[in-house]
Amino acid sequence: MTGSKTTGRCLCGDIHFETGAVPKGASVCHCSQCRRQSGHLWASAYVARAALKIFGPVTWFHATPGARRGFCPRCGSFLFWTAEDEDTISFSLGALDRPTGIKLEKHIFVADKGDYYDIADDLPRKP
Ligand SMILES: [Zn+2]
């Protein structure tokens, strides 16, 4: 996908983002924080923070001291996650425009998954 751009936006369109970098680490997070914020599972991939351009009034929320979660204050879309001590930022795969050129690689935080569903694919799972 050399030279292609990855673009996405929130539900209402007040926030949009783009990157020319190749997204990495496409994953589905089962932790209780991501499930609470998204309604179920949060699928994301990451790029270098400097490689992601974000437009619009993102609200940042610290669920834990070392990381912040970005969402749209108007429509509530959960779009971004970044750790303060890392130079990458994750963005929501559900917010991307098609074609994404991305395939899920793994499940993460499965030890914290909900009890109301089963993981039904063969992707690697990390506790
Ligand atoms: Zn919005």
XYZ file of N, CA and C and ligand atoms in Angstrom:
382
model
N 0.840 -1.196 0.000
C 0.000 0.000 0.000
C 0.878 1.250 0.000
N 2.037 1.191 -0.590
C 2.936 2.336 -0.603
C 2.271 3.537 -1.257
N 2.383 4.666 -0.595
C 1.849 5.894 -1.159
C 0.375 6.098 -0.904
N -0.297 5.114 -0.330
C -1.715 5.286 -0.067
C -1.914 5.954 1.285
N -3.044 6.593 1.428
C -3.340 7.321 2.644
C -4.455 6.608 3.392
N -4.322 6.556 4.692
C -5.382 6.007 5.526
C -6.139 7.177 6.130
N -7.462 7.181 5.941
C -8.269 8.280 6.459
C -9.443 7.741 7.273
N -9.894 8.560 8.224
C -11.040 8.155 9.024
C -11.711 9.361 9.638
N -12.873 9.120 10.238
C -13.597 10.217 10.881
C -14.550 9.672 11.923
N -15.011 10.580 12.769
C -16.007 10.210 13.769
C -17.379 10.147 13.108
N -18.368 9.745 13.878
C -19.712 9.572 13.331
C -20.309 10.872 12.800
N -20.114 11.976 13.518
C -20.715 13.249 13.078
C -19.840 13.997 12.084
N -18.551 13.642 11.996
C -17.665 14.291 11.040
C -16.911 15.492 11.577
N -17.138 15.876 12.836
C -16.405 17.011 13.397
C -14.912 16.720 13.514
N -14.587 15.428 13.674
C -13.181 15.046 13.793
C -12.825 14.113 12.647
N -11.729 14.412 11.980
C -11.220 13.469 11.000
C -9.718 13.373 11.144
N -9.166 12.320 10.589
C -7.731 12.089 10.745
C -7.193 11.380 9.516
N -5.880 11.476 9.334
C -5.258 10.819 8.193
C -3.801 10.539 8.493
N -3.291 9.520 7.813
C -1.870 9.218 7.915
C -1.386 8.642 6.598
N -0.163 8.949 6.260
C 0.462 8.357 5.098
C 1.328 7.175 5.488
N 1.462 6.934 6.788
C 2.257 5.811 7.280
C 1.451 4.513 7.167
N 2.158 3.402 7.125
C 1.488 2.103 7.071
C 1.073 1.725 8.495
N -0.231 1.577 8.755
C -0.682 1.209 10.105
C -0.165 -0.171 10.498
N 0.188 -0.312 11.775
C 0.730 -1.571 12.284
C -0.125 -2.098 13.423
N 0.073 -3.398 13.718
C -0.477 -3.996 14.932
C -1.988 -3.994 15.022
N -2.675 -4.236 13.907
C -4.145 -4.217 13.948
C -4.653 -5.262 14.936
N -5.374 -4.783 15.944
C -5.765 -5.694 17.020
C -7.160 -5.374 17.537
N -7.718 -6.354 18.225
C -9.006 -6.182 18.895
C -8.747 -6.236 20.386
N -9.126 -5.174 21.105
C -8.863 -5.126 22.538
C -10.103 -5.510 23.333
N -9.892 -6.445 24.259
C -10.992 -6.969 25.080
C -10.977 -6.411 26.501
N -10.132 -5.431 26.783
C -10.051 -4.934 28.162
C -11.355 -4.232 28.546
N -11.616 -4.161 29.849
C -12.895 -3.611 30.295
C -13.005 -2.124 29.979
N -11.890 -1.403 29.957
C -11.949 0.026 29.630
C -12.386 0.227 28.182
N -11.776 -0.512 27.270
C -12.162 -0.377 25.857
C -13.586 -0.859 25.627
N -13.994 -1.926 26.354
C -15.367 -2.396 26.179
C -16.353 -1.368 26.693
N -16.049 -0.738 27.826
C -16.963 0.280 28.343
C -17.044 1.475 27.406
N -15.893 1.902 26.905
C -15.900 3.122 26.096
C -16.515 2.902 24.714
N -16.304 1.706 24.153
C -16.769 1.466 22.784
C -18.136 0.797 22.730
N -18.529 0.159 23.823
C -19.771 -0.603 23.795
C -19.542 -2.088 23.624
N -18.375 -2.467 23.090
C -18.028 -3.888 23.005
C -16.513 -4.009 22.911
N -15.997 -4.199 21.718
C -14.551 -4.374 21.550
C -14.011 -3.172 20.794
N -12.740 -2.854 21.058
C -12.154 -1.745 20.319
C -11.062 -2.279 19.393
N -11.269 -2.101 18.100
C -10.285 -2.525 17.102
C -9.463 -1.313 16.701
N -8.136 -1.482 16.699
C -7.272 -0.348 16.381
C -5.984 -0.809 15.718
N -5.294 0.154 15.124
C -3.938 -0.036 14.627
C -3.183 1.232 15.006
N -1.864 1.194 14.897
C -1.114 2.369 15.332
C -0.116 2.827 14.277
N 0.249 4.108 14.395
C 1.326 4.707 13.597
C 2.120 5.611 14.548
N 3.222 6.128 14.073
C 3.966 7.110 14.866
C 3.069 8.317 15.098
N 3.144 8.889 16.318
C 2.272 10.019 16.636
C 2.485 11.170 15.650
N 3.724 11.376 15.253
C 4.035 12.463 14.333
C 3.469 12.217 12.937
N 3.089 10.959 12.666
C 2.600 10.617 11.329
C 1.084 10.691 11.219
N 0.411 10.966 12.332
C -1.052 11.040 12.301
C -1.499 12.489 12.412
N -2.255 12.929 11.410
C -2.814 14.285 11.453
C -4.249 14.191 11.922
N -4.561 14.934 12.981
C -5.909 14.929 13.548
C -6.501 16.329 13.405
N -7.727 16.383 12.892
C -8.418 17.660 12.717
C -9.704 17.638 13.535
N -9.932 18.674 14.329
C -11.175 18.747 15.092
C -10.926 18.710 16.587
N -12.004 18.952 17.339
C -11.916 19.190 18.787
C -11.937 17.908 19.620
N -10.884 17.109 19.553
C -10.843 15.852 20.302
C -10.861 16.139 21.811
N -11.663 15.397 22.542
C -11.614 15.422 24.006
C -10.776 14.241 24.453
N -9.818 14.512 25.357
C -8.927 13.442 25.835
C -9.311 13.055 27.243
N -9.375 11.768 27.488
C -9.767 11.247 28.792
C -8.710 10.261 29.282
N -8.268 10.459 30.537
C -7.303 9.538 31.142
C -8.057 8.509 31.981
N -8.197 7.290 31.451
C -8.805 6.220 32.246
C -7.772 5.678 33.222
N -6.511 5.759 32.827
C -5.379 5.397 33.684
C -4.359 6.518 33.538
N -3.499 6.718 34.537
C -2.580 7.860 34.501
C -1.655 7.863 33.284
N -1.242 6.696 32.799
C -0.224 6.662 31.758
C -0.726 6.719 30.336
N -2.039 6.805 30.143
C -2.563 6.756 28.779
C -3.795 7.634 28.656
N -4.021 8.122 27.445
C -5.235 8.911 27.235
C -6.008 8.396 26.035
N -7.303 8.616 26.109
C -8.242 8.141 25.095
C -8.924 9.351 24.484
N -8.958 9.416 23.167
C -9.536 10.565 22.492
C -10.876 10.214 21.881
N -11.865 11.109 22.098
C -13.180 10.861 21.516
C -13.798 12.185 21.069
N -14.832 12.068 20.266
C -15.525 13.273 19.788
C -16.510 13.744 20.847
N -16.410 15.010 21.274
C -17.312 15.507 22.309
C -18.742 15.693 21.816
N -18.939 15.669 20.517
C -20.289 15.866 19.986
C -21.015 14.534 19.794
N -20.381 13.578 19.073
C -21.084 12.320 18.777
C -20.585 11.155 19.620
N -19.488 11.331 20.348
C -19.031 10.294 21.270
C -18.126 9.239 20.684
N -17.843 9.291 19.391
C -16.990 8.263 18.781
C -15.640 8.177 19.498
N -15.274 6.975 19.860
C -13.987 6.692 20.503
C -12.978 6.433 19.385
N -12.017 7.344 19.237
C -11.157 7.328 18.052
C -9.695 7.008 18.320
N -9.152 7.452 19.465
C -7.703 7.381 19.660
C -7.329 6.857 21.042
N -6.179 6.220 21.086
C -5.586 5.803 22.362
C -4.077 6.001 22.236
N -3.473 6.607 23.260
C -2.023 6.763 23.220
C -1.450 6.724 24.625
N -0.320 6.054 24.777
C 0.390 6.010 26.055
C 1.339 7.192 26.109
N 1.400 7.826 27.282
C 2.211 9.039 27.411
C 3.693 8.768 27.151
N 4.149 7.561 27.465
C 5.583 7.287 27.330
C 5.934 6.570 26.026
N 4.998 6.555 25.078
C 5.282 5.962 23.774
C 5.099 7.024 22.694
N 5.773 6.837 21.570
C 5.643 7.842 20.515
C 4.737 7.356 19.385
N 3.819 6.444 19.738
C 2.843 5.981 18.757
C 1.440 6.354 19.233
N 0.502 6.295 18.301
C -0.896 6.531 18.650
C -1.759 5.519 17.902
N -2.712 4.954 18.616
C -3.643 3.996 18.013
C -4.916 4.718 17.605
N -5.495 4.267 16.520
C -6.750 4.866 16.061
C -7.746 3.759 15.754
N -9.005 4.109 15.822
C -10.090 3.145 15.674
C -10.219 2.648 14.233
N -10.211 1.323 14.062
C -10.398 0.770 12.719
C -11.826 0.982 12.232
N -12.757 1.016 13.172
C -14.158 1.227 12.791
C -14.423 2.607 12.230
N -13.505 3.542 12.471
C -13.683 4.915 11.991
C -13.098 5.129 10.595
N -12.418 4.105 10.069
C -11.697 4.294 8.798
C -12.622 4.261 7.591
N -12.205 4.979 6.565
C -12.869 4.928 5.270
C -12.346 3.711 4.513
N -13.194 3.123 3.686
C -12.788 1.977 2.883
C -12.163 2.425 1.572
N -11.234 1.643 0.984
C -10.682 0.408 1.540
C -9.581 0.710 2.550
N -9.506 -0.055 3.621
C -8.511 0.218 4.649
C -7.173 -0.431 4.335
N -7.180 -1.549 3.616
C -5.938 -2.281 3.370
C -5.396 -2.945 4.625
N -6.225 -3.027 5.662
C -5.781 -3.543 6.959
C -6.498 -4.849 7.257
N -5.759 -5.793 7.872
C -6.380 -7.026 8.369
C -6.014 -7.193 9.834
N -6.973 -7.613 10.640
C -6.709 -7.862 12.053
C -5.618 -8.909 12.209
N -4.738 -8.670 13.203
C -3.633 -9.598 13.451
C -3.786 -10.378 14.747
N -4.486 -9.799 15.734
C -4.515 -10.457 17.048
C -5.605 -9.883 17.942
N -5.867 -10.649 19.002
C -6.720 -10.206 20.106
C -5.813 -9.884 21.270
N -6.100 -8.794 21.985
C -5.280 -8.446 23.151
C -6.155 -8.265 24.395
N -5.533 -8.418 25.547
C -6.206 -8.334 26.846
C -7.387 -9.289 26.944
N -7.203 -10.499 26.394
C -8.309 -11.457 26.417
C -8.571 -11.971 27.835
N -7.590 -11.840 28.736
C -7.824 -12.261 30.128
C -8.906 -11.403 30.778
N -9.142 -10.221 30.230
C -10.117 -9.271 30.788
C -11.389 -9.234 29.945
N -11.560 -10.216 29.072
C -12.700 -10.166 28.147
C -14.027 -10.328 28.883
N -15.098 -9.924 28.224
C -16.424 -10.077 28.817
C -16.842 -11.540 28.820
N -17.854 -11.844 29.642
C -18.315 -13.235 29.722
C -19.514 -13.490 28.818
N -19.876 -12.487 28.030
C -21.105 -12.574 27.230
C -20.857 -12.938 25.772
N -19.604 -13.291 25.444
C -19.297 -13.657 24.058
C -18.094 -14.592 24.040
N -17.931 -15.272 22.921
C -16.752 -16.096 22.681
C -15.981 -15.499 21.519
N -14.676 -15.698 21.526
C -13.854 -15.270 20.393
C -13.934 -16.381 19.353
N -14.395 -16.027 18.164
C -14.753 -17.063 17.198
C -13.809 -17.145 15.998
N -12.595 -16.630 16.126
C -11.650 -16.791 15.024
C -10.354 -17.380 15.551
N -9.409 -17.615 14.648
C -8.175 -18.299 15.022
C -6.983 -17.350 15.141
N -7.238 -16.062 15.242
C -6.128 -15.122 15.379
C -5.428 -15.328 16.733
N -4.137 -14.993 16.815
C -3.424 -15.112 18.091
C -4.110 -14.299 19.185
N -4.032 -14.812 20.411
C -4.655 -14.144 21.559
C -3.610 -13.873 22.621
N -3.579 -12.640 23.106
C -2.634 -12.277 24.184
C -3.430 -12.000 25.449
N -2.938 -12.515 26.584
C -3.684 -12.350 27.833
C -3.832 -10.881 28.221
Zn -18.258 13.426 16.089
